[in-house]
GROMACS .gro file of C-alpha atoms in nm:
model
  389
    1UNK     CA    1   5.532  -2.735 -13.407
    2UNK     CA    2   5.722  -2.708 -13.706
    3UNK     CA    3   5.535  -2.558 -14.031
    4UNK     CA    4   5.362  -2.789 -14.298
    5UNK     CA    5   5.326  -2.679 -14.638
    6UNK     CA    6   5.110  -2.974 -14.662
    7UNK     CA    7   4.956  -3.257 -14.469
    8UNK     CA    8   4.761  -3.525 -14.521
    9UNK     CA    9   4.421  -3.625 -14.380
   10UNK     CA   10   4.336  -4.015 -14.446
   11UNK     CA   11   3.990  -4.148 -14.380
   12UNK     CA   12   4.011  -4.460 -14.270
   13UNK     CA   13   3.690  -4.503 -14.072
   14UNK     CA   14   3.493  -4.713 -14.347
   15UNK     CA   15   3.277  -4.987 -14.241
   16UNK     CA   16   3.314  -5.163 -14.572
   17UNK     CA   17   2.964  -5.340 -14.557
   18UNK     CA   18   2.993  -5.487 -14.915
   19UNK     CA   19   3.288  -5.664 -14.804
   20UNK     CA   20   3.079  -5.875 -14.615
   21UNK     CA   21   3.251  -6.168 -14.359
   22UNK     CA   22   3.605  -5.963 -14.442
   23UNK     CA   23   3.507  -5.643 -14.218
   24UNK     CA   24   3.278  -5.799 -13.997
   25UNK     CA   25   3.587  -5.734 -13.712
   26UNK     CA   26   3.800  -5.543 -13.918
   27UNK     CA   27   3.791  -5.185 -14.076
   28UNK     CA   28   3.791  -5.190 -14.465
   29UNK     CA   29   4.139  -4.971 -14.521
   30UNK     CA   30   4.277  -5.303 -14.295
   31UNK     CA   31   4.178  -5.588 -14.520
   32UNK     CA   32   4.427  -5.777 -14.703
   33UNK     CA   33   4.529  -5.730 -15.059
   34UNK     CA   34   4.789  -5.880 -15.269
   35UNK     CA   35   4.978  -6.128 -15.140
   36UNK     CA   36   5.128  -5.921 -14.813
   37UNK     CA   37   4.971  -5.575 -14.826
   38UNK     CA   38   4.654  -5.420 -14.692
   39UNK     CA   39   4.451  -5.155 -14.837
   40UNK     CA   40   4.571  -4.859 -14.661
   41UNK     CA   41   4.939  -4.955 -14.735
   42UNK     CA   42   4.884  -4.755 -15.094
   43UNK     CA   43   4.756  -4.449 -14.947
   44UNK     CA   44   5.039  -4.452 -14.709
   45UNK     CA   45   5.323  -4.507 -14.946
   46UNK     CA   46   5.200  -4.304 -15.202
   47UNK     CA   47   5.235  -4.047 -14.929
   48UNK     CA   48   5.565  -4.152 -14.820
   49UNK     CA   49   5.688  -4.177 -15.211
   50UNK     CA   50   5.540  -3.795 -15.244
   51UNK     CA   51   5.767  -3.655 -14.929
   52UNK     CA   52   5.452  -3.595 -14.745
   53UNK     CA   53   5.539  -3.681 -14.380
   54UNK     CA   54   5.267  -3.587 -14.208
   55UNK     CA   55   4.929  -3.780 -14.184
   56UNK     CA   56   4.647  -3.821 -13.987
   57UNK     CA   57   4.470  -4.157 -14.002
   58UNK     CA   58   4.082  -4.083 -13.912
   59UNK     CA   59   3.983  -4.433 -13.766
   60UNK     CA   60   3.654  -4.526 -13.634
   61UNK     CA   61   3.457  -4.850 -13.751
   62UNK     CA   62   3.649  -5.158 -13.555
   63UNK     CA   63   4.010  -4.963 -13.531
   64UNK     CA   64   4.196  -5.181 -13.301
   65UNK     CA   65   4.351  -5.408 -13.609
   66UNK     CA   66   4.412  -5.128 -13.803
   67UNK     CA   67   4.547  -4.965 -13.520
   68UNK     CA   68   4.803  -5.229 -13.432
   69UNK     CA   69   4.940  -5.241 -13.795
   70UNK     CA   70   5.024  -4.888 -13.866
   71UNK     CA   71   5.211  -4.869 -13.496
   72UNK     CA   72   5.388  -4.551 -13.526
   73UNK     CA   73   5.426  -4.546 -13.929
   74UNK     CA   74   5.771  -4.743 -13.940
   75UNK     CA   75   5.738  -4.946 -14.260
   76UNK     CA   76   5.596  -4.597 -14.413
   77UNK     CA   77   5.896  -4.412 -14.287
   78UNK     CA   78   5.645  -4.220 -14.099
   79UNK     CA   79   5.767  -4.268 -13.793
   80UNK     CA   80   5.902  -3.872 -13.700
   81UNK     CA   81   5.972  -3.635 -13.451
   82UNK     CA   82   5.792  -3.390 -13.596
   83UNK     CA   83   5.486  -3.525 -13.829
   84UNK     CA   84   5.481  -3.846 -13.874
   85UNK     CA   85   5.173  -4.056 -13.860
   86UNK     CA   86   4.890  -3.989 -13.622
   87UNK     CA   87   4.614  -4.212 -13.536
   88UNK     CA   88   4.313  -3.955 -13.499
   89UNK     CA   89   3.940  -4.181 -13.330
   90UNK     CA   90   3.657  -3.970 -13.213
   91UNK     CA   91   3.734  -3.801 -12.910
   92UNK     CA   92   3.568  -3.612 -12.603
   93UNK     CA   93   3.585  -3.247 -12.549
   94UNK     CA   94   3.524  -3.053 -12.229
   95UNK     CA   95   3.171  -3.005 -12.412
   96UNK     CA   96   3.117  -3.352 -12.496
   97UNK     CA   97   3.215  -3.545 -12.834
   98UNK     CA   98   3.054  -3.700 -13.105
   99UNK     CA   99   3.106  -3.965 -13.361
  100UNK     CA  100   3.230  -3.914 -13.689
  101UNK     CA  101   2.915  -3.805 -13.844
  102UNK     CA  102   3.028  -3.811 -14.243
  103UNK     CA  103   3.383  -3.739 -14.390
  104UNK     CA  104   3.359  -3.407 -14.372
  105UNK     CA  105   3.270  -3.390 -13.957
  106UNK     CA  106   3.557  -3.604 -13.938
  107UNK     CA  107   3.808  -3.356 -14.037
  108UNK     CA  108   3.620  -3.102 -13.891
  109UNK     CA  109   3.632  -3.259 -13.535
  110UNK     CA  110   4.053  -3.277 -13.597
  111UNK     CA  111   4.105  -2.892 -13.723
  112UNK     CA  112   4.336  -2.839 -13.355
  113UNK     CA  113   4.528  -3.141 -13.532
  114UNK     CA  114   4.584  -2.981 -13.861
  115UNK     CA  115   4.642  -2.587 -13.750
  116UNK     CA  116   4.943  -2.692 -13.507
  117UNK     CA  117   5.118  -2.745 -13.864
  118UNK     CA  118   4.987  -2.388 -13.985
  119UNK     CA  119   4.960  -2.575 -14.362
  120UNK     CA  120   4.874  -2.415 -14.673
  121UNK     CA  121   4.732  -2.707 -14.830
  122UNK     CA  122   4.562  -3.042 -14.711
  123UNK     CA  123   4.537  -3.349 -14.911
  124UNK     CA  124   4.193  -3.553 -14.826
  125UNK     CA  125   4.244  -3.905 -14.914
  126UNK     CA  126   4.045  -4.199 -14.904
  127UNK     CA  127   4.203  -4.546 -14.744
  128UNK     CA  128   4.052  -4.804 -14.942
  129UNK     CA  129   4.155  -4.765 -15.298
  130UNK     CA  130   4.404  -4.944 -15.498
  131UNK     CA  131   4.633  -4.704 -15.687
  132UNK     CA  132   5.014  -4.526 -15.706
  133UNK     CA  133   4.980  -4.204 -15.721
  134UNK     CA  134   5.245  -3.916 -15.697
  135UNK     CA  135   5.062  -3.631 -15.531
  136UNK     CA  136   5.333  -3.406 -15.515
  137UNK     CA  137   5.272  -3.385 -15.855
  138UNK     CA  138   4.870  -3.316 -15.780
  139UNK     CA  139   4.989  -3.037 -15.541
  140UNK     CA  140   5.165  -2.896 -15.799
  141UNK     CA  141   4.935  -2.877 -16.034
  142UNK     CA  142   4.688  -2.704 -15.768
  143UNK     CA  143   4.889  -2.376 -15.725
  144UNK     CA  144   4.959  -2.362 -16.071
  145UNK     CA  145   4.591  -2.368 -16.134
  146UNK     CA  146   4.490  -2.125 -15.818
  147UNK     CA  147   4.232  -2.363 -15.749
  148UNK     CA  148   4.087  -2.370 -15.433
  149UNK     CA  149   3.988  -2.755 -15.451
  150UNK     CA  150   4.141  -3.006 -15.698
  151UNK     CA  151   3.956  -3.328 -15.711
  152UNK     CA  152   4.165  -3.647 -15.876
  153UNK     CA  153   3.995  -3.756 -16.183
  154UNK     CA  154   3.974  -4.105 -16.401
  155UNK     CA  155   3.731  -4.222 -16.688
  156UNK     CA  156   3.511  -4.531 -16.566
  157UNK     CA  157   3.353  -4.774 -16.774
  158UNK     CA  158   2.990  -4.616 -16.849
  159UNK     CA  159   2.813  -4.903 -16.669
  160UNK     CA  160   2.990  -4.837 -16.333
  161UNK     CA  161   2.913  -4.433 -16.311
  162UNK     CA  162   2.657  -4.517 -16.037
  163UNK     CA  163   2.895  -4.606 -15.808
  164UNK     CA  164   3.087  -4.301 -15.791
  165UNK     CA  165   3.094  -3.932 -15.749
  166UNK     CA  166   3.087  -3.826 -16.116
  167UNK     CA  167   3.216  -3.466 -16.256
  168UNK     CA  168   3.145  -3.280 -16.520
  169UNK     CA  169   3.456  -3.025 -16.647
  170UNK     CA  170   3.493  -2.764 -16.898
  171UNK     CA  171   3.826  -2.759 -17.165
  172UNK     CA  172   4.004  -2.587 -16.864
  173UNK     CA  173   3.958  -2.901 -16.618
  174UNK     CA  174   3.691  -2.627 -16.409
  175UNK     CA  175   3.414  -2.834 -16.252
  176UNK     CA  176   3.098  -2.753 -16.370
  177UNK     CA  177   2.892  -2.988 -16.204
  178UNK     CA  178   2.959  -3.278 -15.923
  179UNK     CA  179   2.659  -3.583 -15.853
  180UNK     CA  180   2.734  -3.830 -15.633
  181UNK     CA  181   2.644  -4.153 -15.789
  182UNK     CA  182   2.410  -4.058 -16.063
  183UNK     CA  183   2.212  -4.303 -16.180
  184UNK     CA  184   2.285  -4.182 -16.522
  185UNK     CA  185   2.525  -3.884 -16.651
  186UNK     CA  186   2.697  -3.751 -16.963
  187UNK     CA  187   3.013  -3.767 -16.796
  188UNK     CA  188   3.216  -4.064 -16.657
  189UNK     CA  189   3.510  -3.862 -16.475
  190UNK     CA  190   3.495  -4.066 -16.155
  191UNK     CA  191   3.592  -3.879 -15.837
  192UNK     CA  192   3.904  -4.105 -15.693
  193UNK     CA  193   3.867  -3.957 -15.365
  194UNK     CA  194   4.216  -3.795 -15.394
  195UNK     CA  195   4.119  -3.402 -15.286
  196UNK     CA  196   4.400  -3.115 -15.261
  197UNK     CA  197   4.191  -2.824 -15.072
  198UNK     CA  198   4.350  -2.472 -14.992
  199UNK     CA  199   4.321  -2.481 -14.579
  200UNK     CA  200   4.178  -2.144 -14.542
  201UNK     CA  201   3.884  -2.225 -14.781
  202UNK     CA  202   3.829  -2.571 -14.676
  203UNK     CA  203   3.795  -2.480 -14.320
  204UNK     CA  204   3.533  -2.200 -14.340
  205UNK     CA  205   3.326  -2.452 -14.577
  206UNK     CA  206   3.388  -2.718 -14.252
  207UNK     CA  207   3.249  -2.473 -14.015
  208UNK     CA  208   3.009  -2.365 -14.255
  209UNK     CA  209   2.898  -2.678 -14.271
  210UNK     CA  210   2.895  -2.795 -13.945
  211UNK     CA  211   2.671  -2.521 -13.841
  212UNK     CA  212   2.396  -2.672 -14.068
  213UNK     CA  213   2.099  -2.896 -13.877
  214UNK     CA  214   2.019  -3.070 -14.219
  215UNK     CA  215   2.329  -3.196 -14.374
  216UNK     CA  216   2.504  -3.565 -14.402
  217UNK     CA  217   2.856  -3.372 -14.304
  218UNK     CA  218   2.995  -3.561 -14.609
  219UNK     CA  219   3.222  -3.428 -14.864
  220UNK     CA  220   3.061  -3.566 -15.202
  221UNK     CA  221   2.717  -3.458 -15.077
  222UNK     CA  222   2.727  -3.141 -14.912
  223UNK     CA  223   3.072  -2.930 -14.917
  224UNK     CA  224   3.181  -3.016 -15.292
  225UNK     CA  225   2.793  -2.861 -15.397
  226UNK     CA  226   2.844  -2.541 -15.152
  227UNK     CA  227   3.157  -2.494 -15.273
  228UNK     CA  228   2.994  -2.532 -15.670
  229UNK     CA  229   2.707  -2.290 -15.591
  230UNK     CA  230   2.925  -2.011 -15.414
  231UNK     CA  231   3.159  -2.043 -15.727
  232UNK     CA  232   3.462  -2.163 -15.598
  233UNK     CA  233   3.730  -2.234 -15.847
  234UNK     CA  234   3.728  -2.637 -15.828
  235UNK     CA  235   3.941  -2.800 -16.114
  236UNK     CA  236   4.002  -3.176 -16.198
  237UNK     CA  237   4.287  -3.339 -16.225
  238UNK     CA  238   4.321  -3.640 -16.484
  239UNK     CA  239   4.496  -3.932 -16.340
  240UNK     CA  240   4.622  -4.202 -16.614
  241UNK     CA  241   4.706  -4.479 -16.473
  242UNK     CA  242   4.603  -4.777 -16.269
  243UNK     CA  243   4.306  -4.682 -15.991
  244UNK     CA  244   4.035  -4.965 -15.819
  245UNK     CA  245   3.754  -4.876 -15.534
  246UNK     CA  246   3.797  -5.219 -15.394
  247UNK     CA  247   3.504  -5.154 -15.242
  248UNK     CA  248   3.265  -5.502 -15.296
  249UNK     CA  249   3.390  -5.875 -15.338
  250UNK     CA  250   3.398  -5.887 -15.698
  251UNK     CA  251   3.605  -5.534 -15.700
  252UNK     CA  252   3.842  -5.657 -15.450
  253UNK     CA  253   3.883  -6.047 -15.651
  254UNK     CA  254   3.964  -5.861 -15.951
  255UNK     CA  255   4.266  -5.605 -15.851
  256UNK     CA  256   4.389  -5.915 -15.716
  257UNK     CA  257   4.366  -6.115 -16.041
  258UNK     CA  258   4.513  -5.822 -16.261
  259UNK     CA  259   4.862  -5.861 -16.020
  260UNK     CA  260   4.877  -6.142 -16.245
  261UNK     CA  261   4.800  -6.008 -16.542
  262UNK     CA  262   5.179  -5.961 -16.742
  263UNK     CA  263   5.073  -5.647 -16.880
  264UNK     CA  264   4.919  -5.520 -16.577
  265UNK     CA  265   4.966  -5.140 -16.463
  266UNK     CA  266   5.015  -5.192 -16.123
  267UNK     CA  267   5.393  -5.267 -16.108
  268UNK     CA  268   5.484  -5.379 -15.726
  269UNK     CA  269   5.820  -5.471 -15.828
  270UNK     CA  270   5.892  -5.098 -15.910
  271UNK     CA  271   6.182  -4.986 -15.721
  272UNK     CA  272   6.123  -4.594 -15.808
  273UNK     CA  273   5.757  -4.633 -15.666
  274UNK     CA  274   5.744  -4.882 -15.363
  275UNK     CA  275   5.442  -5.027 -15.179
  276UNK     CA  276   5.583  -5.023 -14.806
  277UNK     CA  277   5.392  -5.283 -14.570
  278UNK     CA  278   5.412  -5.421 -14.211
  279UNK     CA  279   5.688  -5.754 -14.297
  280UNK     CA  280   5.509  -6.068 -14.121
  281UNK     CA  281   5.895  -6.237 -14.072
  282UNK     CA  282   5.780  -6.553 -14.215
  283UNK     CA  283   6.050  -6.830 -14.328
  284UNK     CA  284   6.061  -6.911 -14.711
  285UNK     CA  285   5.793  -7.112 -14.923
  286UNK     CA  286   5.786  -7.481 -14.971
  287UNK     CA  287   5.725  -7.602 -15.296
  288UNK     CA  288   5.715  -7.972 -15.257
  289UNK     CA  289   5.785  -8.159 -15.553
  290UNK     CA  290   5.401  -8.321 -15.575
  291UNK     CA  291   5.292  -7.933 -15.560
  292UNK     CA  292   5.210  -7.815 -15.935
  293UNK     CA  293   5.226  -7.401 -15.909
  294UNK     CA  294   5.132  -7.200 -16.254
  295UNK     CA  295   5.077  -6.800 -16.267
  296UNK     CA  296   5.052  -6.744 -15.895
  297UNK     CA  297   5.202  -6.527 -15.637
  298UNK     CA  298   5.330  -6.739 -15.346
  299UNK     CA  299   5.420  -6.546 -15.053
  300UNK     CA  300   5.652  -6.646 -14.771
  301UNK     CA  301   5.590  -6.898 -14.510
  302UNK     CA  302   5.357  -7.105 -14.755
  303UNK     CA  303   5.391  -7.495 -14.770
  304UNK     CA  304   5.239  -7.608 -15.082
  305UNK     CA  305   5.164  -7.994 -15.194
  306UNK     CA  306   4.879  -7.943 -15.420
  307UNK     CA  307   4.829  -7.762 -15.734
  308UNK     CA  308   4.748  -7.357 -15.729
  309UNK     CA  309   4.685  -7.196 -16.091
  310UNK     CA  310   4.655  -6.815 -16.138
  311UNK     CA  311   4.566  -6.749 -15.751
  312UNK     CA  312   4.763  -6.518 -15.447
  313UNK     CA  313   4.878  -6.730 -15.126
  314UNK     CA  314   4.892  -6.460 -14.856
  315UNK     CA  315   5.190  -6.585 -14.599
  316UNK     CA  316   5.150  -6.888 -14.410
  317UNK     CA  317   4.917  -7.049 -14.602
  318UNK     CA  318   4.923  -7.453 -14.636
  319UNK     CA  319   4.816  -7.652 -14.914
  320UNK     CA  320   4.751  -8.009 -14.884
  321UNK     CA  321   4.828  -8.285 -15.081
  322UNK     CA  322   4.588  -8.335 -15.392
  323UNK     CA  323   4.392  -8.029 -15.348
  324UNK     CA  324   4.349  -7.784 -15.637
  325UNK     CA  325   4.328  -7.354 -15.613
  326UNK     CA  326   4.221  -7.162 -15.965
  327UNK     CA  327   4.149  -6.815 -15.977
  328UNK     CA  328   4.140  -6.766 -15.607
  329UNK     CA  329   4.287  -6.538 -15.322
  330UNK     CA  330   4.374  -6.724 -14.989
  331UNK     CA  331   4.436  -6.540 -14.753
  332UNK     CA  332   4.712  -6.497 -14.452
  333UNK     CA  333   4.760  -6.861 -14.256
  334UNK     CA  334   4.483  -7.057 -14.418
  335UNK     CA  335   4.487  -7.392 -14.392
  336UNK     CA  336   4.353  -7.598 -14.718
  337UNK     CA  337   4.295  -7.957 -14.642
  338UNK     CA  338   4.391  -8.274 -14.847
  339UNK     CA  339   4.178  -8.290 -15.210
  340UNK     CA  340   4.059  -7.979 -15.169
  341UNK     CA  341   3.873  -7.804 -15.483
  342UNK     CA  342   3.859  -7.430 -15.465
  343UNK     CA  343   3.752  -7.192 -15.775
  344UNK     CA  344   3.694  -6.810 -15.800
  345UNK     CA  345   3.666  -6.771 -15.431
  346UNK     CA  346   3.872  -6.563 -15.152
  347UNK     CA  347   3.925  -6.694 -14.821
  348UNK     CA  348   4.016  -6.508 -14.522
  349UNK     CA  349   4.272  -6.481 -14.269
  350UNK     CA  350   4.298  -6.809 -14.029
  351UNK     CA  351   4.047  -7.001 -14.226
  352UNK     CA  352   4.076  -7.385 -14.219
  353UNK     CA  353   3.916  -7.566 -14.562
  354UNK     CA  354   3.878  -7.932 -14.449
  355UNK     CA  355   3.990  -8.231 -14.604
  356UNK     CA  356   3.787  -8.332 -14.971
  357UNK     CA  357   3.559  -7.975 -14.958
  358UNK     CA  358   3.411  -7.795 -15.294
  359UNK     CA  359   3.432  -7.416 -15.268
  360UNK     CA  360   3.314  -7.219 -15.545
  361UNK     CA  361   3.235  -7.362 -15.912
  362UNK     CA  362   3.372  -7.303 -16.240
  363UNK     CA  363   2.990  -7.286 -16.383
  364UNK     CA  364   2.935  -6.985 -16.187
  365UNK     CA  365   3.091  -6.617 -16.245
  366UNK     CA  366   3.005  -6.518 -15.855
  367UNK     CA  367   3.373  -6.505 -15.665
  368UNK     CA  368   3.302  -6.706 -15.330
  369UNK     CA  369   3.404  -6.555 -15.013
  370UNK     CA  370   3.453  -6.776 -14.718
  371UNK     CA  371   3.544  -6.523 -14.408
  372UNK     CA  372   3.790  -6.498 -14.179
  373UNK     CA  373   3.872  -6.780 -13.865
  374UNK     CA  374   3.640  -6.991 -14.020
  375UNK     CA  375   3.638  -7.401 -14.023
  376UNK     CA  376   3.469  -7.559 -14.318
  377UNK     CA  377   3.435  -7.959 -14.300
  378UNK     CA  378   3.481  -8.197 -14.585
  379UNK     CA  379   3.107  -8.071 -14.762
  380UNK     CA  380   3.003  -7.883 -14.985
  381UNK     CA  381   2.897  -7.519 -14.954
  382UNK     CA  382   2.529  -7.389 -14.962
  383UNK     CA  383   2.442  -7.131 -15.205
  384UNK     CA  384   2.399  -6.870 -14.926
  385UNK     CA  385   2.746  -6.958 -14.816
  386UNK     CA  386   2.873  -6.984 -15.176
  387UNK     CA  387   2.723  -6.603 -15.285
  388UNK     CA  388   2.882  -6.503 -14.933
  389UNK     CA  389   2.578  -6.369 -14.754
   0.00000   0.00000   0.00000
């Protein structure tokens, strides 16, 4: 097999519980995001756009969607003789097999897949965040450093440090200290999950680590400290520039909302830096001329009567006559009713919103959710169904 200076390893396996109804079948890095993209299609591109052409895609929570979209890593250009993209589930060995235990076990279990490229470097990524990132760059950075580890780095607002890995550096970028969500901290360098690791250190930590009875195998909690405590040379790496864990409902409604934002940071019309996703082959939009669309992004295959204001249509969605979308994400072939009032609310894939229904309120802040394949009737929704529990 053909030498890697470096590949990527992508953890995709997420369960995505704070999603709620939008991973009950599907794994988190597969839900839907912005009009005609999923998650994982950043992760992937950013790869692609980096010239890193070899990736492993650790799956395990409800794969088979996930799966069936990446296909052999055509719309990624990752579709190669020699790399390429690799779909990489738990497997059996002739002495059994395991689960992915915690991120770390994961890549553990798949060091046969990464020494067939003999790399230098691997690049850990997570497969749920929202973000363009040049990581050639990041790898760069790394060996001029000598780091062993480089973690990606970006300020978070003060109140939201509990719901990330937070870092502590000195005026060199070193890592002094790592917590995984703290429930306070002086510091509010937010790991973005973006990790450049020198193979030959990483993988005695792995073993090191997978040796122990009394360790979560996880990367945050157990080799990032080991690797603090026996003094290895960790350094940050500041990222400026637009980053979102889209990791609970209100997360997810807003990086959808600031696509259509006109000074928003997250440019998918950049040609130099393209977001690469499965095409659905979908014939153009309908705008009918009773259909009233301000500030939205109105993907192809829609049929619109009704009004939409500052809201996504995914493709193939279908807006009746009379019926009015604000501030909402509907998502891929959804079917909204006649005189239809939606407000702050997502709805999933398939979903059919029957004729005269309420969903969501403009007296409340809380973003709806209304899952996927579901069939509301002309009523209005509980509060359980309303907060999305």
């Amino acid at each position: 097999m053909m030498k890697k200076e470096c590949i990527a390893m992508l953890l995709a396996g997420g369960e995505g519980k704070r999603l709620g109804k939008l991973t009950k079948k599907l794994a988190k890095p597969a839900v839907f995001f912005g009009g005609k993209y999923r998650i994982i299609d950043f992760a992937l591109s950013n790869c692609t756009n980096s010239g890193i052409d070899t990736v492993g895609v650790l799956t395990q929570y409800r794969p088979q969607e996930l799966n069936r979209y990446i296909g052999i890593g055509k719309p990624w250009d990752l579709d190669r003789k020699e790399g390429g993209v690799s779909i990489l589930p738990p497997y059996i060995k002739r002495k059994g097999g395991d689960w992915y235990k915690g991120t770390a076990d994961a890549i553990y279990q798949n060091i046969d897949y990464i020494e067939q490229y003999n790399p230098e470097y691997v690049l850990v990524l997570s497969g749920d965040h929202i973000y363009k990132m040049d990581y050639e760059r990041m790898l760069h950075f790394h060996k001029e450093q000598k780091s062993d580890a480089t973690i990606a780095v970006i300020g978070v607002e003060w109140k939201d440090v509990s719901r990330f890995g937070i870092l502590s550096v000195d005026d060199n970028n070193k890592v002094t200290q790592f917590r995984e969500k703290p429930l306070d901290s002086t510091s509010n360098l937010a790991s973005m999950g973006v990790y450049i690791y020198t193979w030959k250190i990483l993988k005695h930590y792995l073993e090191n680590d997978a040796a122990q009875t009394i360790s979560s195998h996880d990367f945050g909690k157990d080799i990032i400290p080991m690797m603090l405590e026996d003094g290895v040379k960790l350094t940050a790496y500041p990222f400026e520039g637009y980053w979102k864990d889209v990791g609970t409902i209100e997360s997810l409604w807003e990086a959808n909302m600031d696509l259509l934002d006109d000074d928003t940071s997250l440019k998918l019309d950049d040609r130099k830096w393209r977001i690469y996703s499965l095409n659905p082959n979908q014939p153009p939009q309908y705008i009918a001329a009773s259909a009233n669309v301000n500030n939205s992004l109105v993907n192809e295959g829609c049929i619109v009567f009704g009004e939409v204001n500052h809201s996504i249509l995914f493709y193939g969605v279908e807006v009746g006559m009379g019926s009015v979308i604000n501030d909402s994400v509907i998502m891929p072939n959804a079917i909204i009713g006649e005189n239809v009032t939606i407000h702050k609310a997502i709805v999933g894939e398939g979903t059919i919103i029957g004729d005269l229904s309420v969903v969501g309120s403009p007296d409340s802040d809380k973003v709806t959710l209304v899952g996927n394949y579901e069939s509301l009737t002309s009523e209005f929704l509980s509060v359980k169904e309303q907060l999305g529990i």
